[in-house]
Protein backbone atom coordinates (compact mmCIF):
# COMPACT_ATOMS: atom_id res chain seq x y z
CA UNK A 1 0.00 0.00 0.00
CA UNK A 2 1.52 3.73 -0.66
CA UNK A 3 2.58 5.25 2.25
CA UNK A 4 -0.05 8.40 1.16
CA UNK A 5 -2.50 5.57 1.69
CA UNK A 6 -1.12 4.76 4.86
CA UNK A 7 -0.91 8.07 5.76
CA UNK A 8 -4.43 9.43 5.26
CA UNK A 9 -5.54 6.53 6.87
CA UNK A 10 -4.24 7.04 9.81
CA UNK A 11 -5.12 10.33 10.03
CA UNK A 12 -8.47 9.48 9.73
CA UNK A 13 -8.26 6.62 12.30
CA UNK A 14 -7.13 9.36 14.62
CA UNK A 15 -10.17 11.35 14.25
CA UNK A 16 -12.63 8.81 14.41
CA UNK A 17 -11.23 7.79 17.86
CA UNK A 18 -10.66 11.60 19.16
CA UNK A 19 -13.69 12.87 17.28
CA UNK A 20 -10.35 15.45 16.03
CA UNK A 21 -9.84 16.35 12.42
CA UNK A 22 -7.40 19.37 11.42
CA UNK A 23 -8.50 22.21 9.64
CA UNK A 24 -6.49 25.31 8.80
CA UNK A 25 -7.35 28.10 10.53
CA UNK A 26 -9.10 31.04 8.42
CA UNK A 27 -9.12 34.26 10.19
CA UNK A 28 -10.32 35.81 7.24
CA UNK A 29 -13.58 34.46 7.91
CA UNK A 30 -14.21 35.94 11.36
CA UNK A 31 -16.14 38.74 12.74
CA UNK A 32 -13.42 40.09 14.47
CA UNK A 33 -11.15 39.97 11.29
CA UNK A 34 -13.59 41.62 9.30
CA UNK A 35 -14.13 44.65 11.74
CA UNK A 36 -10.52 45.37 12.04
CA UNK A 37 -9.42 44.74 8.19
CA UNK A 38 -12.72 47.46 7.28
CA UNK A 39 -12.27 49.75 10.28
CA UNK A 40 -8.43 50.16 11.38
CA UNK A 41 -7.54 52.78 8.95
CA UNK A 42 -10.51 54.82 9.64
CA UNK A 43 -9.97 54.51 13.31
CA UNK A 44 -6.16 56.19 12.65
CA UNK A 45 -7.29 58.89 10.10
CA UNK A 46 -10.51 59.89 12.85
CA UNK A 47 -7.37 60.39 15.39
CA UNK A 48 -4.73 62.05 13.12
CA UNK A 49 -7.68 64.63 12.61
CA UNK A 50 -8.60 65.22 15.66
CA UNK A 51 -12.27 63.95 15.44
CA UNK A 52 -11.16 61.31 18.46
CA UNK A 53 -9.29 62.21 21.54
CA UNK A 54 -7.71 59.10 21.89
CA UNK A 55 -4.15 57.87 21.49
CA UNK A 56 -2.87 54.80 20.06
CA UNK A 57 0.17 52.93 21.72
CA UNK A 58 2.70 52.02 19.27
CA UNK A 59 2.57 48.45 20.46
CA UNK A 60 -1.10 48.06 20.37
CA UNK A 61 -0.71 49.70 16.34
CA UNK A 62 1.99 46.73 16.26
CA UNK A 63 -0.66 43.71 18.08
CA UNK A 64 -3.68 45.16 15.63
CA UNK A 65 -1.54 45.10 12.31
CA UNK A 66 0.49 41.88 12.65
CA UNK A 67 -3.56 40.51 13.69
CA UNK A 68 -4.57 41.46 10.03
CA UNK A 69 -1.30 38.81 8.59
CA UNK A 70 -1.77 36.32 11.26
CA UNK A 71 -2.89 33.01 9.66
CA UNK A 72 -3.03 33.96 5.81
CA UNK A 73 -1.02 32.08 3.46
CA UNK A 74 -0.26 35.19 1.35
CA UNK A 75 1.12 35.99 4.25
CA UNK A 76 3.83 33.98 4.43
CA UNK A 77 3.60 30.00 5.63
CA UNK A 78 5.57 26.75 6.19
CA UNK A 79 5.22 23.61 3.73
CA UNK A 80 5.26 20.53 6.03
CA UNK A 81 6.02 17.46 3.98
CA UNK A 82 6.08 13.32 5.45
CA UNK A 83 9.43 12.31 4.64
CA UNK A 84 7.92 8.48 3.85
CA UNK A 85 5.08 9.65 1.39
CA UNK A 86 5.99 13.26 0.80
CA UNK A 87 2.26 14.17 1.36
CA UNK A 88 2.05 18.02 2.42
CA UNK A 89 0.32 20.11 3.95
CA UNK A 90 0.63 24.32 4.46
CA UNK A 91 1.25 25.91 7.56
CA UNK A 92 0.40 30.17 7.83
CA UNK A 93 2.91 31.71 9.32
CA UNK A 94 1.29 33.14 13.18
CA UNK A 95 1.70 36.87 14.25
CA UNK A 96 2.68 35.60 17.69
CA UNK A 97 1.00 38.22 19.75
CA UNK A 98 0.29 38.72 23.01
CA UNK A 99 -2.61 41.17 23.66
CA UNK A 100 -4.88 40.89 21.09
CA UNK A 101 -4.84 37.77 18.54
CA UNK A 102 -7.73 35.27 20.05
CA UNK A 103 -5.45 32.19 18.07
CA UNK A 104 -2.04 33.23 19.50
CA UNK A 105 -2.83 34.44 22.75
CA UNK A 106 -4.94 31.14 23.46
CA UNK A 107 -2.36 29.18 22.23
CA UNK A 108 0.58 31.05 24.78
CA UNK A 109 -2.60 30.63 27.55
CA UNK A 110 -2.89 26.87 27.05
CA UNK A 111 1.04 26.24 26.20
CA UNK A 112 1.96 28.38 29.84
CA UNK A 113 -0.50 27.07 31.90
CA UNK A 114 0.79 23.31 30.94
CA UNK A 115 4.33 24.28 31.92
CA UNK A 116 3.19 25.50 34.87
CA UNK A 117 1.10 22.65 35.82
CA UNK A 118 3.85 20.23 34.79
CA UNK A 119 7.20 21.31 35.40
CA UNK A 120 6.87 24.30 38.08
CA UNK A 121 4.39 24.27 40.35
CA UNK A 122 4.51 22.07 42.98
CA UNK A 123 2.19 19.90 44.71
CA UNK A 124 1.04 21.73 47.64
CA UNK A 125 -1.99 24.67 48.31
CA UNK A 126 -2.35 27.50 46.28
CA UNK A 127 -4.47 30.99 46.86
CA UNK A 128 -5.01 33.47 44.19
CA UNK A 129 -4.76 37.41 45.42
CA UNK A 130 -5.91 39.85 42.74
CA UNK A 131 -4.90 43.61 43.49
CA UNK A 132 -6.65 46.51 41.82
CA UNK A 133 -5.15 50.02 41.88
CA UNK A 134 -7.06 53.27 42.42
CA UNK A 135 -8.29 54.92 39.62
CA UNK A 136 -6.04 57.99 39.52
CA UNK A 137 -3.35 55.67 39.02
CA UNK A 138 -4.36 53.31 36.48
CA UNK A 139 -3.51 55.63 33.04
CA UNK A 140 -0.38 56.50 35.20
CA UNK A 141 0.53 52.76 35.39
CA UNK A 142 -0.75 51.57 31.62
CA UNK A 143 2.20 53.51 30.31
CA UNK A 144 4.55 53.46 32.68
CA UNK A 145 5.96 49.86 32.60
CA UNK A 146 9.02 50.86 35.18
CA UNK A 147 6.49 51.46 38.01
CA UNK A 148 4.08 49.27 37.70
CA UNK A 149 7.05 46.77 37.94
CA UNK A 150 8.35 48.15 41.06
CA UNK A 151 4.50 47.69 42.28
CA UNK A 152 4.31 44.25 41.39
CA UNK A 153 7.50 43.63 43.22
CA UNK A 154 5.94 45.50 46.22
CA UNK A 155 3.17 43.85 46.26
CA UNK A 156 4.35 40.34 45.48
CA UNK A 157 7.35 40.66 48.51
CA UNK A 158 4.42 41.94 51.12
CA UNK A 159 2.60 38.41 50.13
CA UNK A 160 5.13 36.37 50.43
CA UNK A 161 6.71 38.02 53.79
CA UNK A 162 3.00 37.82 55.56
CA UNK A 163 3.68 33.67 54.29
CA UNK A 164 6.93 33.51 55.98
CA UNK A 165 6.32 35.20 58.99
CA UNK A 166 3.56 32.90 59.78
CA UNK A 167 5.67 29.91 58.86
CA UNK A 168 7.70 31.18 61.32
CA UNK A 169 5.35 31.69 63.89
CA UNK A 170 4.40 27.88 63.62
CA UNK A 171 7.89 27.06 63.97
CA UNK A 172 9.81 26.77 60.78
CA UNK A 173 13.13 27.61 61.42
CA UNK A 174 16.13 28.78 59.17
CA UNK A 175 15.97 29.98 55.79
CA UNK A 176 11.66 30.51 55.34
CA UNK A 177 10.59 30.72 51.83
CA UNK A 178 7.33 31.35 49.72
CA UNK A 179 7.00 31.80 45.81
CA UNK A 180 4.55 33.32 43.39
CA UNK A 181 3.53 33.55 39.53
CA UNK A 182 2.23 36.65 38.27
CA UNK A 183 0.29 37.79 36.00
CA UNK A 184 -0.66 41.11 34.72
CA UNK A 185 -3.99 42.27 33.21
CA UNK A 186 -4.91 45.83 31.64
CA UNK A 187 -8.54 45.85 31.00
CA UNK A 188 -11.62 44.98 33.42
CA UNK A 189 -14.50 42.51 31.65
CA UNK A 190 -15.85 45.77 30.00
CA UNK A 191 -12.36 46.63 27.70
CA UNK A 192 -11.91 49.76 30.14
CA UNK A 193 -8.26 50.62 31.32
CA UNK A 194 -7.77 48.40 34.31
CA UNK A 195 -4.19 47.40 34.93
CA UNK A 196 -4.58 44.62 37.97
CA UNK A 197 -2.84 41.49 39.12
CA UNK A 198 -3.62 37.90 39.59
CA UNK A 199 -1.03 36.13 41.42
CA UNK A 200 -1.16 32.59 42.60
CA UNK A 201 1.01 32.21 45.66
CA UNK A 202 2.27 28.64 47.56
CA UNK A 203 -0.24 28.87 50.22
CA UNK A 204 2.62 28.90 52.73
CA UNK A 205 6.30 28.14 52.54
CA UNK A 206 8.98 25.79 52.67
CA UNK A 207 11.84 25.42 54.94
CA UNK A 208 15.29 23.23 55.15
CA UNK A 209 15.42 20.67 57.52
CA UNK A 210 18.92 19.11 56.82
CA UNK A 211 18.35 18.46 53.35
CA UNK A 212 14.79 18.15 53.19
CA UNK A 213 12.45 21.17 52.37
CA UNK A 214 9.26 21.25 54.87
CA UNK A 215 6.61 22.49 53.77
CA UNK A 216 4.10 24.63 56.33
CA UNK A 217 0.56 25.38 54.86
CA UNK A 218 -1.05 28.15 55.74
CA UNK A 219 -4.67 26.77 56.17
CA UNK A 220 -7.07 29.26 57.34
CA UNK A 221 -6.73 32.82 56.05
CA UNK A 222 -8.89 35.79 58.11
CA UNK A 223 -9.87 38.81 56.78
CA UNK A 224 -8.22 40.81 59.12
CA UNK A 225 -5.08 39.16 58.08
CA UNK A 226 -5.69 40.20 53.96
CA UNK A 227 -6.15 43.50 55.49
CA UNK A 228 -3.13 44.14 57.38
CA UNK A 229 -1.14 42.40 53.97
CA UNK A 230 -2.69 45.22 51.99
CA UNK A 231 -2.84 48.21 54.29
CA UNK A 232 1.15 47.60 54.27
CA UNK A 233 1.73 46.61 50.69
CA UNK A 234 -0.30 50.05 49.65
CA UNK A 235 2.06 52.11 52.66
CA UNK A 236 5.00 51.19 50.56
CA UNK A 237 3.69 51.74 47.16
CA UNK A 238 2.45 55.29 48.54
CA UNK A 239 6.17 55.83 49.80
């Protein structure tokens, strides 16, 4: 039998047992293509005259242009060929963006979230916080990356000291540590400007005991006790 025979049929083996079958993407198709491809240049020309008082970011020009060539073959793609039966099949090149593109930004989602889940996190509690900022601050901190790093840090470091204090407290001794993976978000549910955090802590921390790391759970969490974390994570971002 040809191994193109062999080929397609295995393919198709595959999808009747995973109820899978590939199909190349087609942007092109979408609502959301459509209303940037017919709108985007309007949007710009309404702003270079003045008729709206808004203000681009370069890098959001760069997320909604490379959008428009993400997933076109005219765009650019890959040819991937079986080296057996030299069947083929084209690949679009991908705009690889991280704010805007509902293909690539999934795909970074799903492809982070497994490396997370498989080869960092460990197996112990976790607890989400989420910080908001005020509002005065939040067109401050969309376009000022430098300080709303040195927030995050802030923030992050108040979190994980209020973990190893009470690790402490319950008798870890030695070196006392907690960690953290953050992640930031600019907009609320509505699209409005709403730089926050969501950060999933190690619901307590580890310490060395020879050469074994303990690890000491926080359990119960008050509100009193998220109070006192923030009212002192917010004192140093004010200072």
């Amino acid at each position: 039998m040809p191994c193109g025979v062999r080929c397609r049929r295995r393919v198709a083996s595959v999808a009747r047992t995973t109820g899978v079958v590939y199909e190349r993407r087609r942007p092109e198709k979408t609502t959301l293509y459509e209303i940037v491809r017919d709108n985007v240049e309007t949007l710009y020309g309404a702003i270079d005259d003045g008729a709206i008082a808004v203000r681009i970011p370069k890098h959001a020009k760069k997320e909604l242009e490379a959008y428009l060539d993400c997933g076109l073959l005219c765009r650019g793609f890959a040819r991937l060929r079986c080296e057996r039966c030299e069947e083929s099949r084209l690949v679009a090149f991908s705009c690889k963006g991280r704010g805007f593109c509902p293909s690539c930004l999934g795909r970074r989602m799903c492809a982070t979230a497994a490396n997370l889940i498989e080869d960092v996190l460990p197996e112990v509690a976790f607890r989400q916080w989420v910080l908001t900022f005020p509002f005065p601050w939040r067109r401050r901190l969309a376009q000022d990356g430098a300080l709303f790093g040195v927030l995050t840090r802030i923030f992050v470091e108040s979190v994980e000291r209020f973990y190893e204090k009470h690790a402490a407290r319950r008798g870890a001794c030695g070196a006392v540590k907690s960690g953290a993976v953050t992640v930031v978000q600019r907009t609320s549910g509505d699209m409005q400007l709403n730089p926050h955090l969501h950060v999933v802590f190690l619901d307590g921390a580890y310490h060395e005991d020879g050469t074994e790391l303990v690890w000491n759970e926080l359990g119960h969490l008050r509100t009193r006790e998220v109070g006192q974390v923030l009212e002192h994570a917010v004192g140093r971002m004010l200072r």
